[in-house]
PDB file of C-alpha atoms in Angstrom:
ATOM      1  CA  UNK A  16       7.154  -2.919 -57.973  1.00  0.00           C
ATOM      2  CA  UNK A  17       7.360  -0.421 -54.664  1.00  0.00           C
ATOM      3  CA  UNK A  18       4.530  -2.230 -53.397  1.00  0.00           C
ATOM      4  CA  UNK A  19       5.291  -5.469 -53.779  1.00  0.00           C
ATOM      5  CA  UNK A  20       9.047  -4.259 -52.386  1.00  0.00           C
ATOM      6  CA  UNK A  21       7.367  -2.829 -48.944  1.00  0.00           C
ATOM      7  CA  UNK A  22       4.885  -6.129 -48.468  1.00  0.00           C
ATOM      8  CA  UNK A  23       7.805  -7.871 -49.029  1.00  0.00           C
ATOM      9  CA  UNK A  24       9.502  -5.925 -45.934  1.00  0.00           C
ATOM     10  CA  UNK A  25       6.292  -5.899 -44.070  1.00  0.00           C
ATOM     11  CA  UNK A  26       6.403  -9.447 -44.226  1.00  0.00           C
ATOM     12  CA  UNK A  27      10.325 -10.227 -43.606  1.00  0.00           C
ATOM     13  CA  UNK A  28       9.409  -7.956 -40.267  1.00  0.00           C
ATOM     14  CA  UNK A  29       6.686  -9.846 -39.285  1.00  0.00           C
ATOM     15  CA  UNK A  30       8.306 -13.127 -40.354  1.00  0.00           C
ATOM     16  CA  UNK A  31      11.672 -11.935 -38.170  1.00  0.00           C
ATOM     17  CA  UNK A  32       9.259 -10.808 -35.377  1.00  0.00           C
ATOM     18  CA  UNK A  33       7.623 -14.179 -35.040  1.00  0.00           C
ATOM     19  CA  UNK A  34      10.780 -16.137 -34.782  1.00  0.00           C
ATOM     20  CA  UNK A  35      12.123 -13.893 -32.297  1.00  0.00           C
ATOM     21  CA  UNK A  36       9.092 -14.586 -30.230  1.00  0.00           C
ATOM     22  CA  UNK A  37       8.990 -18.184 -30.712  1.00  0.00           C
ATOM     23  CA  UNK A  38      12.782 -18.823 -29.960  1.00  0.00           C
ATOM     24  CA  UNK A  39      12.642 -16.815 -26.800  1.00  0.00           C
ATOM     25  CA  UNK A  40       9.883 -18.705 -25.475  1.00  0.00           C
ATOM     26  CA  UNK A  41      11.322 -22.113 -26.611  1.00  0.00           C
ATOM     27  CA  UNK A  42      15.464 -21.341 -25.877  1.00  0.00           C
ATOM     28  CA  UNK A  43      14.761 -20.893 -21.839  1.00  0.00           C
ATOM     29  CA  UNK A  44      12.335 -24.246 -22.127  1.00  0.00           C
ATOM     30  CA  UNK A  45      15.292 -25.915 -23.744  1.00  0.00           C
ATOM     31  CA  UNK A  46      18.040 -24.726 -20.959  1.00  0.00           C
ATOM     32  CA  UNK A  47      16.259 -25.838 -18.200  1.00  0.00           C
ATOM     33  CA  UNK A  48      15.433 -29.153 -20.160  1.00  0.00           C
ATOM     34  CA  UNK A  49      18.946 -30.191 -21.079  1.00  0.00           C
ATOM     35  CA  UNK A  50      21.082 -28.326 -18.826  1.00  0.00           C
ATOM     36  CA  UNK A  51      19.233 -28.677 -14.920  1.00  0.00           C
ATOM     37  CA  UNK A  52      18.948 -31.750 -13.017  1.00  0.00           C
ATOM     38  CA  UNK A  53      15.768 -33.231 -12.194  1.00  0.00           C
ATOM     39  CA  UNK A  54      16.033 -32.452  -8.528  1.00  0.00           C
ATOM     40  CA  UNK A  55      16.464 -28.653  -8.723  1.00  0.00           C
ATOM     41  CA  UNK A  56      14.013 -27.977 -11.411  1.00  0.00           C
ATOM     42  CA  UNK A  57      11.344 -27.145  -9.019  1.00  0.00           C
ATOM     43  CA  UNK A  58      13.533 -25.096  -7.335  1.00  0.00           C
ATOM     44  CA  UNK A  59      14.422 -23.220 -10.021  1.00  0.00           C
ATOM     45  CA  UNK A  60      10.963 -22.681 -11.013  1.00  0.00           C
ATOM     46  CA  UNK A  61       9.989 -21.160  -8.065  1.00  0.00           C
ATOM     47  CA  UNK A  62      12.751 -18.648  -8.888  1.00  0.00           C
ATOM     48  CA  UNK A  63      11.931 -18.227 -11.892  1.00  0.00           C
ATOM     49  CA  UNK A  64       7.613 -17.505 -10.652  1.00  0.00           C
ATOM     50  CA  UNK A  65       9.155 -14.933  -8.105  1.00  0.00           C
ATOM     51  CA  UNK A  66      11.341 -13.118 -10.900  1.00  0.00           C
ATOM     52  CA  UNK A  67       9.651 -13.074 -14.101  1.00  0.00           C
ATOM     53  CA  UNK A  68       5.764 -12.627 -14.667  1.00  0.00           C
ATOM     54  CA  UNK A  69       5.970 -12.972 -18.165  1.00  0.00           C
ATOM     55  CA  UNK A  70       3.359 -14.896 -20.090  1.00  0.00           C
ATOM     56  CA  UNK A  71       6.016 -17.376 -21.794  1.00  0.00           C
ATOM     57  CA  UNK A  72       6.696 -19.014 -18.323  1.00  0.00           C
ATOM     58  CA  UNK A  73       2.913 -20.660 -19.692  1.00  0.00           C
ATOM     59  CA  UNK A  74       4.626 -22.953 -22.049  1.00  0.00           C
ATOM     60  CA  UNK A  75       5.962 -25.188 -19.609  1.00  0.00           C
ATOM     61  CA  UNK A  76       3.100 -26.611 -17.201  1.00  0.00           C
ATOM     62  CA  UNK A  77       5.409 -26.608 -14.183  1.00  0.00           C
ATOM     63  CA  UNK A  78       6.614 -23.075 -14.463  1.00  0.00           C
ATOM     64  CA  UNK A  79       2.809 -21.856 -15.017  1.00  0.00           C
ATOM     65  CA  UNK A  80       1.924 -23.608 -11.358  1.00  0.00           C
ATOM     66  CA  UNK A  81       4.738 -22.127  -9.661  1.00  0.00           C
ATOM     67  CA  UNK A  82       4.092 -18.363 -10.858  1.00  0.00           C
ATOM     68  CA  UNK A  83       0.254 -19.230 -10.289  1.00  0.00           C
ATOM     69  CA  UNK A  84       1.325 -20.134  -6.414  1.00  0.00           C
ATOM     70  CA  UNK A  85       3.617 -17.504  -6.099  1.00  0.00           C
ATOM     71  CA  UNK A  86       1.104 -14.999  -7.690  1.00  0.00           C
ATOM     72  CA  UNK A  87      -1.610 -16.552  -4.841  1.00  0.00           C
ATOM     73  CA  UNK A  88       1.200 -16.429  -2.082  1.00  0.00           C
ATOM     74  CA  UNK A  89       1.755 -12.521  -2.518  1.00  0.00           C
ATOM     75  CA  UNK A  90      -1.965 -11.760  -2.929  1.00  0.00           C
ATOM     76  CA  UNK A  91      -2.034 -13.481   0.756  1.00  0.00           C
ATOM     77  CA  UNK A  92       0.723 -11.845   1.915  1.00  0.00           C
ATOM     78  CA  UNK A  93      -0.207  -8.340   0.642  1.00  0.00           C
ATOM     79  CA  UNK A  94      -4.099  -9.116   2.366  1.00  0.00           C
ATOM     80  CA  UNK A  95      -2.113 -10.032   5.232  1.00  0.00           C
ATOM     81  CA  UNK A  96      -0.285  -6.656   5.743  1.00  0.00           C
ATOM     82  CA  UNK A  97      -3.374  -5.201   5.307  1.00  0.00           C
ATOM     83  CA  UNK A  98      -4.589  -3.465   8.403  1.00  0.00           C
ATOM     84  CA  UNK A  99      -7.792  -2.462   7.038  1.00  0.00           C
ATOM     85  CA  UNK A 100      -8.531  -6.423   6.071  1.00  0.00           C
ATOM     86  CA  UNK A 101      -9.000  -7.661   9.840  1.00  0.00           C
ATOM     87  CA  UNK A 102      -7.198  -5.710  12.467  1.00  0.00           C
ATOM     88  CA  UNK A 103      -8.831  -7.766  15.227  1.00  0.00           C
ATOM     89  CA  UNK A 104      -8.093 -11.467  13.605  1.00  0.00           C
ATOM     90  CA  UNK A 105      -6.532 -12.153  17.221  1.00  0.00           C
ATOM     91  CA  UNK A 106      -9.624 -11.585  18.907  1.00  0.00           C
ATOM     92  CA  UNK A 107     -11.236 -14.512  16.467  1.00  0.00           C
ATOM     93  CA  UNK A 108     -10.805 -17.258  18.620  1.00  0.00           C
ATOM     94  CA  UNK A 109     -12.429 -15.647  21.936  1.00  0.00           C
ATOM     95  CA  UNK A 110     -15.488 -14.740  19.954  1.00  0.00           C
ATOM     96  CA  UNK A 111     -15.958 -18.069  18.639  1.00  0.00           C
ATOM     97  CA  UNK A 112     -15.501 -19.591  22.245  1.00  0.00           C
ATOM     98  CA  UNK A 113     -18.574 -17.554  23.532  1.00  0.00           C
ATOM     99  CA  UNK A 114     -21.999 -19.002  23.691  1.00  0.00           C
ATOM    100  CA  UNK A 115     -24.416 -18.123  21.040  1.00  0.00           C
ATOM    101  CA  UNK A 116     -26.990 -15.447  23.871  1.00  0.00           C
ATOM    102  CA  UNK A 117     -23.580 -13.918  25.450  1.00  0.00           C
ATOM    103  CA  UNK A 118     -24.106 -10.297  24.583  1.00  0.00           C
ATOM    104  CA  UNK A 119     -20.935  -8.876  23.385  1.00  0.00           C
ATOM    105  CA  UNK A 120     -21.315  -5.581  25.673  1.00  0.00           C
ATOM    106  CA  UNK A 121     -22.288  -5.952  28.838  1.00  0.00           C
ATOM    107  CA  UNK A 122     -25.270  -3.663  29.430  1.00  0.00           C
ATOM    108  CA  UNK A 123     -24.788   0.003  31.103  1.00  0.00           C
ATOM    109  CA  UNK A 124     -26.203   0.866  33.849  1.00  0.00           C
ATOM    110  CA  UNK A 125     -25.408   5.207  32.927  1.00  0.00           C
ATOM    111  CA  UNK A 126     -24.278   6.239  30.051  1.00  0.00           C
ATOM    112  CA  UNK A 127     -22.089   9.174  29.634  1.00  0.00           C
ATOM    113  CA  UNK A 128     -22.564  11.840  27.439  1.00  0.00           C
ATOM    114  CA  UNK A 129     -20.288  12.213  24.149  1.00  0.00           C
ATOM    115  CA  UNK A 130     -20.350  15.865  24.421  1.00  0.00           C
ATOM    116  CA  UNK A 131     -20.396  18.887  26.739  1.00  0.00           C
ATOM    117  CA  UNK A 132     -24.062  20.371  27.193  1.00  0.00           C
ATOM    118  CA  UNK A 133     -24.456  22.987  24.832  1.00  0.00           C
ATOM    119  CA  UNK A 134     -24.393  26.433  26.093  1.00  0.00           C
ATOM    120  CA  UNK A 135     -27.832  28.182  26.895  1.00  0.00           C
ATOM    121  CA  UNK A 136     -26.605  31.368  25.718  1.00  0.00           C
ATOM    122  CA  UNK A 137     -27.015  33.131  29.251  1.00  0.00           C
TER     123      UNK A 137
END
C-alpha cells in the first residue's frame, strides 16, 4: 500500500510537472496568436529574441529565426569590439589596392640596433 501511495505521488509530480511545462510553452504562443496584430508580430519577436533565450521561443518558427538572428547579431557585435580580432581592418582596403610584387616594407638601407652594445667588462 505505501508503495503504491508514493508511485502514485511520484507520478501526480511528474504528471503536474509536465503540464506546467507544456502550458508555459503553449500560453505565450497563444497570446501573441490571439491578442497581437499581424503587423507588430515581428516586432515583437525581435523583442522577445533580445529578452528571453529560452528554448520554448522554438515552438513557434518565427520566434526561433529572430533569437537565431539576434543570437548571430551579438556574436558579430561582440567579434566586432574585439580588438584582438583585427585591429588594422582600416588598413584592408590599401593593402588590397597594392600590386601583387609591392613589398610591404620598403628595404633599409642601415639598420639600427635594438639594443645598447653590451658592456666589455673593462
Amino acid at each position: 500500500m505505501t508503495i503504491t501511495v508514493l508511485a502514485g505521488i511520484v507520478a501526480l509530480l511528474v504528471f503536474l510537472f509536465l503540464i506546467s511545462e507544456i502550458v508555459s510553452a503553449v500560453l505565450p504562443l497563444l497570446i501573441v496568436l490571439t491578442c497581437v496584430p499581424d503587423r507588430e508580430r515581428e516586432a515583437l519577436a525581435e523583442v522577445l529574441a533580445a529578452l528571453d533565450s529560452s528554448h520554448r521561443l522554438r515552438l513557434w518558427p518565427a520566434l526561433r529565426l529572430a533569437v537565431a538572428l539576434r543570437r548571430q547579431e551579438r556574436r558579430l557585435a561582440r567579434a566586432a569590439r574585439d580588438p584582438q580580432w583585427n585591429p588594422y581592418a582600416h588598413l584592408n582596403e590599401h593593402f588590397a589596392d597594392m600590386p601583387g610584387d609591392a613589398p610591404l616594407n620598403p628595404p633599409y638601407d642601415h639598420a639600427e640596433p635594438v639594443s645598447p652594445p653590451a658592456h666589455t667588462g673593462e
